[in-house]
């Protein structure tokens, strides 16, 4: 059974940093692209960032315009873990952050067949 | 960036009836369209991808259709567990974008 468990959320002041992690199990993590998707309180879904499977050459990364230059996605395939380093946080970054699995194996399918339960990030002074 | 628009925002339907949800893209996304269901306090669940292919374990009462810019999710004979928020997502172009959601509520 696929399991994705996010951690690292919490309360942070504007301008601060947080690092989210997503521990994966139940599938061959290194084979799949992964994404982060967020949901502000009472709002819809917003894709944040994606990384392809490393293939020994380092993952290719993509970002939404709203986080480009502030967030960094990475992965450690030896630990089956996805990360999101969030710097220069803003009030509008407040949301539940989900990690999501792309079903493609060594290629992009670009949709998400499994999701974690999310971790809440609150940016407030 | 491709803008996805869903209608209606809220849909009230009685159990056992059919629900039709719409999703429109600001430019063609071919058939690169997925639908998700989200219940309160839960993560989204993939329903369909490729505009019309049901995901593993999704009941046959869920069906997706459309291509280009106009898409539909139809739920025939609504069950109590189907009342939730539904999102469409295009994945034809970066960045991936979602619609704002349709809330399906009990009439």
PDB file of C-alpha atoms in Angstrom:
ATOM      1  CA  UNK A   1       0.000   0.000   0.000  1.00  0.00           C
ATOM      2  CA  UNK A   2       1.325   3.415  -0.990  1.00  0.00           C
ATOM      3  CA  UNK A   3       1.893   5.710   1.980  1.00  0.00           C
ATOM      4  CA  UNK A   4       3.039   9.322   1.954  1.00  0.00           C
ATOM      5  CA  UNK A   5       3.620  10.987   5.318  1.00  0.00           C
ATOM      6  CA  UNK A   6       4.366  14.707   5.441  1.00  0.00           C
ATOM      7  CA  UNK A   7       6.067  16.447   8.340  1.00  0.00           C
ATOM      8  CA  UNK A   8       7.732  19.740   9.184  1.00  0.00           C
ATOM      9  CA  UNK A   9       4.794  22.101   9.158  1.00  0.00           C
ATOM     10  CA  UNK A  10       4.171  24.672  11.859  1.00  0.00           C
ATOM     11  CA  UNK A  11       3.937  28.340  12.705  1.00  0.00           C
ATOM     12  CA  UNK A  12       6.575  30.663  11.261  1.00  0.00           C
ATOM     13  CA  UNK A  13       6.916  34.423  11.013  1.00  0.00           C
ATOM     14  CA  UNK A  14       6.873  36.221   7.662  1.00  0.00           C
ATOM     15  CA  UNK A  15      10.328  36.092   6.123  1.00  0.00           C
ATOM     16  CA  UNK A  16      11.160  32.870   7.919  1.00  0.00           C
ATOM     17  CA  UNK A  17      11.977  29.382   6.639  1.00  0.00           C
ATOM     18  CA  UNK A  18      10.636  25.852   6.997  1.00  0.00           C
ATOM     19  CA  UNK A  19      11.646  22.526   5.540  1.00  0.00           C
ATOM     20  CA  UNK A  20       8.921  20.019   4.790  1.00  0.00           C
ATOM     21  CA  UNK A  21       9.557  16.309   4.363  1.00  0.00           C
ATOM     22  CA  UNK A  22       7.468  13.527   2.862  1.00  0.00           C
ATOM     23  CA  UNK A  23       8.361   9.950   3.760  1.00  0.00           C
ATOM     24  CA  UNK A  24       7.255   7.488   1.105  1.00  0.00           C
ATOM     25  CA  UNK A  25       6.645   3.758   1.361  1.00  0.00           C
ATOM     26  CA  UNK A  26       4.819   0.996  -0.467  1.00  0.00           C
ATOM     27  CA  UNK A  27       6.295   1.726  -3.904  1.00  0.00           C
ATOM     28  CA  UNK A  28       9.674   2.200  -5.597  1.00  0.00           C
ATOM     29  CA  UNK A  29      10.118   5.859  -4.752  1.00  0.00           C
ATOM     30  CA  UNK A  30      13.115   6.440  -7.030  1.00  0.00           C
ATOM     31  CA  UNK A  31      11.082   5.510 -10.118  1.00  0.00           C
ATOM     32  CA  UNK A  32       8.475   8.242  -9.787  1.00  0.00           C
ATOM     33  CA  UNK A  33       8.265  12.001 -10.244  1.00  0.00           C
ATOM     34  CA  UNK A  34       6.823  13.730  -7.180  1.00  0.00           C
ATOM     35  CA  UNK A  35       5.070  17.022  -6.477  1.00  0.00           C
ATOM     36  CA  UNK A  36       3.980  19.337  -3.724  1.00  0.00           C
ATOM     37  CA  UNK A  37       0.428  20.740  -3.877  1.00  0.00           C
ATOM     38  CA  UNK A  38      -0.982  23.192  -1.364  1.00  0.00           C
ATOM     39  CA  UNK A  39      -4.423  24.263  -0.213  1.00  0.00           C
ATOM     40  CA  UNK A  40      -5.019  27.522   1.630  1.00  0.00           C
ATOM     41  CA  UNK A  41      -7.698  27.362   4.344  1.00  0.00           C
ATOM     42  CA  UNK A  42     -11.124  27.056   2.726  1.00  0.00           C
ATOM     43  CA  UNK A  43      -9.653  27.381  -0.765  1.00  0.00           C
ATOM     44  CA  UNK A  44      -8.855  25.181  -3.747  1.00  0.00           C
ATOM     45  CA  UNK A  45      -5.775  23.237  -4.773  1.00  0.00           C
ATOM     46  CA  UNK A  46      -2.607  24.901  -6.066  1.00  0.00           C
ATOM     47  CA  UNK A  47       0.314  22.978  -7.529  1.00  0.00           C
ATOM     48  CA  UNK A  48       3.595  24.235  -6.047  1.00  0.00           C
ATOM     49  CA  UNK A  49       6.547  22.241  -7.340  1.00  0.00           C
ATOM     50  CA  UNK A  50       7.580  19.001  -9.013  1.00  0.00           C
ATOM     51  CA  UNK A  51      10.730  16.923  -9.390  1.00  0.00           C
ATOM     52  CA  UNK A  52      11.327  14.060 -11.768  1.00  0.00           C
ATOM     53  CA  UNK A  53      12.900  10.750 -10.857  1.00  0.00           C
ATOM     54  CA  UNK A  54      16.594  11.268 -10.368  1.00  0.00           C
ATOM     55  CA  UNK A  55      17.961   8.656 -12.756  1.00  0.00           C
ATOM     56  CA  UNK A  56      21.370   9.173 -11.222  1.00  0.00           C
ATOM     57  CA  UNK A  57      21.664  12.633 -12.729  1.00  0.00           C
ATOM     58  CA  UNK A  58      19.755  14.725 -10.219  1.00  0.00           C
ATOM     59  CA  UNK A  59      16.099  15.577 -10.473  1.00  0.00           C
ATOM     60  CA  UNK A  60      14.781  18.147 -12.928  1.00  0.00           C
ATOM     61  CA  UNK A  61      12.615  20.628 -11.055  1.00  0.00           C
ATOM     62  CA  UNK A  62       9.636  22.842 -11.800  1.00  0.00           C
ATOM     63  CA  UNK A  63       7.985  25.591  -9.759  1.00  0.00           C
ATOM     64  CA  UNK A  64       4.853  27.693  -9.816  1.00  0.00           C
ATOM     65  CA  UNK A  65       5.419  31.377 -10.405  1.00  0.00           C
ATOM     66  CA  UNK A  66       4.185  32.142  -6.891  1.00  0.00           C
ATOM     67  CA  UNK A  67       7.074  30.263  -5.223  1.00  0.00           C
ATOM     68  CA  UNK A  68       9.856  30.367  -7.815  1.00  0.00           C
ATOM     69  CA  UNK A  69      13.062  31.675  -6.286  1.00  0.00           C
ATOM     70  CA  UNK A  70      11.833  31.095  -2.721  1.00  0.00           C
ATOM     71  CA  UNK A  71      11.105  27.345  -2.530  1.00  0.00           C
ATOM     72  CA  UNK A  72      13.403  24.445  -3.423  1.00  0.00           C
ATOM     73  CA  UNK A  73      12.234  20.898  -4.041  1.00  0.00           C
ATOM     74  CA  UNK A  74      14.613  17.988  -3.628  1.00  0.00           C
ATOM     75  CA  UNK A  75      14.606  14.255  -2.980  1.00  0.00           C
ATOM     76  CA  UNK A  76      16.754  11.654  -1.261  1.00  0.00           C
ATOM     77  CA  UNK A  77      16.055   8.355  -2.966  1.00  0.00           C
ATOM     78  CA  UNK A  78      18.243   6.474  -0.470  1.00  0.00           C
ATOM     79  CA  UNK A  79      15.807   7.539   2.253  1.00  0.00           C
ATOM     80  CA  UNK A  80      12.612   7.491   0.153  1.00  0.00           C
ATOM     81  CA  UNK A  81      11.991  11.088   1.119  1.00  0.00           C
ATOM     82  CA  UNK A  82      10.827  14.203  -0.700  1.00  0.00           C
ATOM     83  CA  UNK A  83      11.648  17.674   0.633  1.00  0.00           C
ATOM     84  CA  UNK A  84      10.444  21.231   0.207  1.00  0.00           C
ATOM     85  CA  UNK A  85      12.700  23.988   1.512  1.00  0.00           C
ATOM     86  CA  UNK A  86      10.604  27.128   1.933  1.00  0.00           C
ATOM     87  CA  UNK A  87      12.404  30.440   2.399  1.00  0.00           C
ATOM     88  CA  UNK A  88      11.211  34.058   2.539  1.00  0.00           C
ATOM     89  CA  UNK A  89       7.793  32.847   3.617  1.00  0.00           C
ATOM     90  CA  UNK A  90       4.788  35.111   3.172  1.00  0.00           C
ATOM     91  CA  UNK A  91       1.387  35.222   4.835  1.00  0.00           C
ATOM     92  CA  UNK A  92      -0.133  33.984   1.570  1.00  0.00           C
ATOM     93  CA  UNK A  93       1.939  30.785   1.790  1.00  0.00           C
ATOM     94  CA  UNK A  94      -0.290  29.662   4.665  1.00  0.00           C
ATOM     95  CA  UNK A  95      -1.797  26.345   3.586  1.00  0.00           C
ATOM     96  CA  UNK A  96      -1.899  22.615   4.011  1.00  0.00           C
ATOM     97  CA  UNK A  97       0.953  21.190   1.948  1.00  0.00           C
ATOM     98  CA  UNK A  98       0.426  17.786   0.353  1.00  0.00           C
ATOM     99  CA  UNK A  99       3.015  15.613  -1.312  1.00  0.00           C
ATOM    100  CA  UNK A 100       1.659  13.763  -4.303  1.00  0.00           C
ATOM    101  CA  UNK A 101       2.926  10.850  -6.388  1.00  0.00           C
ATOM    102  CA  UNK A 102       3.010  10.843 -10.178  1.00  0.00           C
ATOM    103  CA  UNK A 103       2.161   7.346 -11.451  1.00  0.00           C
ATOM    104  CA  UNK A 104       4.669   7.565 -14.283  1.00  0.00           C
ATOM    105  CA  UNK A 105       7.661   5.251 -14.010  1.00  0.00           C
ATOM    106  CA  UNK A 106      10.821   6.967 -15.254  1.00  0.00           C
ATOM    107  CA  UNK A 107       8.594   9.435 -17.091  1.00  0.00           C
ATOM    108  CA  UNK A 108       6.000  12.088 -16.349  1.00  0.00           C
ATOM    109  CA  UNK A 109       2.308  11.274 -16.276  1.00  0.00           C
ATOM    110  CA  UNK A 110       1.703  14.716 -14.778  1.00  0.00           C
ATOM    111  CA  UNK A 111      -1.279  13.872 -12.586  1.00  0.00           C
ATOM    112  CA  UNK A 112      -1.363  12.445  -9.058  1.00  0.00           C
ATOM    113  CA  UNK A 113      -2.533   8.981  -8.068  1.00  0.00           C
ATOM    114  CA  UNK A 114      -1.596   9.095  -4.383  1.00  0.00           C
ATOM    115  CA  UNK A 115      -1.552  11.923  -1.848  1.00  0.00           C
ATOM    116  CA  UNK A 116      -0.347  12.304   1.704  1.00  0.00           C
ATOM    117  CA  UNK A 117      -2.595  13.673   4.437  1.00  0.00           C
ATOM    118  CA  UNK A 118      -0.832  17.015   4.419  1.00  0.00           C
ATOM    119  CA  UNK A 119       1.035  19.226   6.854  1.00  0.00           C
ATOM    120  CA  UNK A 120      -0.182  22.689   7.867  1.00  0.00           C
ATOM    121  CA  UNK A 121       2.101  25.674   7.399  1.00  0.00           C
ATOM    122  CA  UNK A 122       0.980  28.917   9.056  1.00  0.00           C
ATOM    123  CA  UNK A 123       2.827  32.120   8.294  1.00  0.00           C
ATOM    124  CA  UNK A 124       1.886  34.822  10.764  1.00  0.00           C
ATOM    125  CA  UNK A 125       3.426  37.394  13.034  1.00  0.00           C
TER     126      UNK A 125
ATOM    127  CA  UNK B   1      -0.651  29.877 -17.506  1.00  0.00           C
ATOM    128  CA  UNK B   2      -3.783  27.918 -18.412  1.00  0.00           C
ATOM    129  CA  UNK B   3      -6.832  28.955 -16.384  1.00  0.00           C
ATOM    130  CA  UNK B   4      -9.318  26.222 -15.476  1.00  0.00           C
ATOM    131  CA  UNK B   5     -12.922  27.257 -14.740  1.00  0.00           C
ATOM    132  CA  UNK B   6     -15.434  24.911 -13.140  1.00  0.00           C
ATOM    133  CA  UNK B   7     -19.199  25.233 -13.090  1.00  0.00           C
ATOM    134  CA  UNK B   8     -21.356  25.369 -11.201  1.00  0.00           C
ATOM    135  CA  UNK B   9     -19.645  26.430  -7.990  1.00  0.00           C
ATOM    136  CA  UNK B  10     -22.244  24.480  -5.997  1.00  0.00           C
ATOM    137  CA  UNK B  11     -24.520  21.733  -7.289  1.00  0.00           C
ATOM    138  CA  UNK B  12     -27.461  20.410  -5.263  1.00  0.00           C
ATOM    139  CA  UNK B  13     -28.623  16.947  -6.288  1.00  0.00           C
ATOM    140  CA  UNK B  14     -30.737  14.264  -4.639  1.00  0.00           C
ATOM    141  CA  UNK B  15     -29.308  10.812  -3.913  1.00  0.00           C
ATOM    142  CA  UNK B  16     -29.961   8.452  -6.794  1.00  0.00           C
ATOM    143  CA  UNK B  17     -29.979  11.228  -9.377  1.00  0.00           C
ATOM    144  CA  UNK B  18     -27.321  12.139 -11.937  1.00  0.00           C
ATOM    145  CA  UNK B  19     -24.784  14.953 -11.449  1.00  0.00           C
ATOM    146  CA  UNK B  20     -22.981  16.714 -14.283  1.00  0.00           C
ATOM    147  CA  UNK B  21     -19.939  18.864 -13.481  1.00  0.00           C
ATOM    148  CA  UNK B  22     -18.190  21.039 -16.047  1.00  0.00           C
ATOM    149  CA  UNK B  23     -14.606  22.191 -16.480  1.00  0.00           C
ATOM    150  CA  UNK B  24     -13.364  24.628 -19.104  1.00  0.00           C
ATOM    151  CA  UNK B  25      -9.763  25.411 -20.051  1.00  0.00           C
ATOM    152  CA  UNK B  26      -8.609  28.820 -21.291  1.00  0.00           C
ATOM    153  CA  UNK B  27      -6.772  27.058 -24.134  1.00  0.00           C
ATOM    154  CA  UNK B  28      -6.660  23.535 -25.445  1.00  0.00           C
ATOM    155  CA  UNK B  29      -5.238  20.909 -23.102  1.00  0.00           C
ATOM    156  CA  UNK B  30      -5.926  18.010 -25.491  1.00  0.00           C
ATOM    157  CA  UNK B  31      -7.059  15.138 -23.235  1.00  0.00           C
ATOM    158  CA  UNK B  32      -4.588  15.961 -20.468  1.00  0.00           C
ATOM    159  CA  UNK B  33      -7.255  16.450 -17.855  1.00  0.00           C
ATOM    160  CA  UNK B  34      -7.739  14.762 -14.467  1.00  0.00           C
ATOM    161  CA  UNK B  35     -10.593  14.891 -11.953  1.00  0.00           C
ATOM    162  CA  UNK B  36     -10.204  14.584  -8.176  1.00  0.00           C
ATOM    163  CA  UNK B  37     -12.646  14.200  -5.310  1.00  0.00           C
ATOM    164  CA  UNK B  38     -11.982  15.750  -1.921  1.00  0.00           C
ATOM    165  CA  UNK B  39     -13.982  15.208   1.245  1.00  0.00           C
ATOM    166  CA  UNK B  40     -13.677  17.473   4.315  1.00  0.00           C
ATOM    167  CA  UNK B  41     -10.440  16.909   6.211  1.00  0.00           C
ATOM    168  CA  UNK B  42      -9.139  14.461   3.626  1.00  0.00           C
ATOM    169  CA  UNK B  43      -6.598  14.532   0.840  1.00  0.00           C
ATOM    170  CA  UNK B  44      -7.831  14.611  -2.754  1.00  0.00           C
ATOM    171  CA  UNK B  45      -8.448  11.296  -4.516  1.00  0.00           C
ATOM    172  CA  UNK B  46      -7.821  10.714  -8.212  1.00  0.00           C
ATOM    173  CA  UNK B  47     -11.006   9.793 -10.098  1.00  0.00           C
ATOM    174  CA  UNK B  48     -10.108  10.000 -13.773  1.00  0.00           C
ATOM    175  CA  UNK B  49      -7.172  10.926 -15.999  1.00  0.00           C
ATOM    176  CA  UNK B  50      -6.677  11.280 -19.724  1.00  0.00           C
ATOM    177  CA  UNK B  51     -10.088  12.995 -19.629  1.00  0.00           C
ATOM    178  CA  UNK B  52     -11.984   9.699 -19.505  1.00  0.00           C
ATOM    179  CA  UNK B  53      -9.956   6.870 -17.952  1.00  0.00           C
ATOM    180  CA  UNK B  54     -11.107   5.851 -14.499  1.00  0.00           C
ATOM    181  CA  UNK B  55      -8.395   5.426 -11.880  1.00  0.00           C
ATOM    182  CA  UNK B  56      -7.920   2.137 -10.087  1.00  0.00           C
ATOM    183  CA  UNK B  57     -10.819   1.279  -7.803  1.00  0.00           C
ATOM    184  CA  UNK B  58     -13.122   4.072  -8.969  1.00  0.00           C
ATOM    185  CA  UNK B  59     -16.726   2.940  -9.444  1.00  0.00           C
ATOM    186  CA  UNK B  60     -18.212   2.848 -12.922  1.00  0.00           C
ATOM    187  CA  UNK B  61     -20.794   5.494 -11.981  1.00  0.00           C
ATOM    188  CA  UNK B  62     -18.004   8.071 -12.406  1.00  0.00           C
ATOM    189  CA  UNK B  63     -17.327   8.935 -16.042  1.00  0.00           C
ATOM    190  CA  UNK B  64     -15.261  11.668 -17.625  1.00  0.00           C
ATOM    191  CA  UNK B  65     -15.545  13.059 -21.128  1.00  0.00           C
ATOM    192  CA  UNK B  66     -14.365  15.889 -23.337  1.00  0.00           C
ATOM    193  CA  UNK B  67     -11.251  17.136 -25.059  1.00  0.00           C
ATOM    194  CA  UNK B  68      -9.647  20.405 -26.003  1.00  0.00           C
ATOM    195  CA  UNK B  69     -11.234  23.029 -23.765  1.00  0.00           C
ATOM    196  CA  UNK B  70     -14.526  21.485 -22.580  1.00  0.00           C
ATOM    197  CA  UNK B  71     -14.735  18.603 -20.111  1.00  0.00           C
ATOM    198  CA  UNK B  72     -17.448  16.926 -18.066  1.00  0.00           C
ATOM    199  CA  UNK B  73     -17.511  14.644 -15.058  1.00  0.00           C
ATOM    200  CA  UNK B  74     -20.760  12.716 -14.760  1.00  0.00           C
ATOM    201  CA  UNK B  75     -21.797  10.800 -11.680  1.00  0.00           C
ATOM    202  CA  UNK B  76     -24.771   8.583 -12.355  1.00  0.00           C
ATOM    203  CA  UNK B  77     -27.040   7.573  -9.480  1.00  0.00           C
ATOM    204  CA  UNK B  78     -25.423   9.565  -6.675  1.00  0.00           C
ATOM    205  CA  UNK B  79     -24.520   7.719  -3.505  1.00  0.00           C
ATOM    206  CA  UNK B  80     -24.215   9.364  -0.084  1.00  0.00           C
ATOM    207  CA  UNK B  81     -20.419   9.041  -0.190  1.00  0.00           C
ATOM    208  CA  UNK B  82     -20.234  11.060  -3.431  1.00  0.00           C
ATOM    209  CA  UNK B  83     -21.111  14.373  -1.824  1.00  0.00           C
ATOM    210  CA  UNK B  84     -17.803  16.216  -1.794  1.00  0.00           C
ATOM    211  CA  UNK B  85     -15.796  18.851  -3.662  1.00  0.00           C
ATOM    212  CA  UNK B  86     -14.544  17.982  -7.147  1.00  0.00           C
ATOM    213  CA  UNK B  87     -11.541  19.530  -8.875  1.00  0.00           C
ATOM    214  CA  UNK B  88     -10.299  19.307 -12.443  1.00  0.00           C
ATOM    215  CA  UNK B  89      -6.576  19.625 -13.245  1.00  0.00           C
ATOM    216  CA  UNK B  90      -4.873  20.210 -16.574  1.00  0.00           C
ATOM    217  CA  UNK B  91      -1.451  18.737 -17.163  1.00  0.00           C
ATOM    218  CA  UNK B  92      -0.864  19.679 -20.767  1.00  0.00           C
ATOM    219  CA  UNK B  93       1.375  22.621 -19.889  1.00  0.00           C
ATOM    220  CA  UNK B  94       3.551  23.779 -17.005  1.00  0.00           C
ATOM    221  CA  UNK B  95       2.471  24.960 -14.525  1.00  0.00           C
ATOM    222  CA  UNK B  96      -0.168  22.379 -13.730  1.00  0.00           C
ATOM    223  CA  UNK B  97      -3.383  24.216 -12.839  1.00  0.00           C
ATOM    224  CA  UNK B  98      -6.567  23.253 -11.027  1.00  0.00           C
ATOM    225  CA  UNK B  99     -10.085  24.539 -11.306  1.00  0.00           C
ATOM    226  CA  UNK B 100     -11.579  26.288  -8.290  1.00  0.00           C
ATOM    227  CA  UNK B 101     -13.777  23.305  -7.476  1.00  0.00           C
ATOM    228  CA  UNK B 102     -17.445  22.318  -7.551  1.00  0.00           C
ATOM    229  CA  UNK B 103     -19.130  21.464  -4.278  1.00  0.00           C
ATOM    230  CA  UNK B 104     -21.662  18.673  -4.735  1.00  0.00           C
ATOM    231  CA  UNK B 105     -24.213  18.832  -1.945  1.00  0.00           C
ATOM    232  CA  UNK B 106     -27.282  16.884  -0.976  1.00  0.00           C
ATOM    233  CA  UNK B 107     -30.564  18.394  -2.136  1.00  0.00           C
TER     234      UNK B 107
END
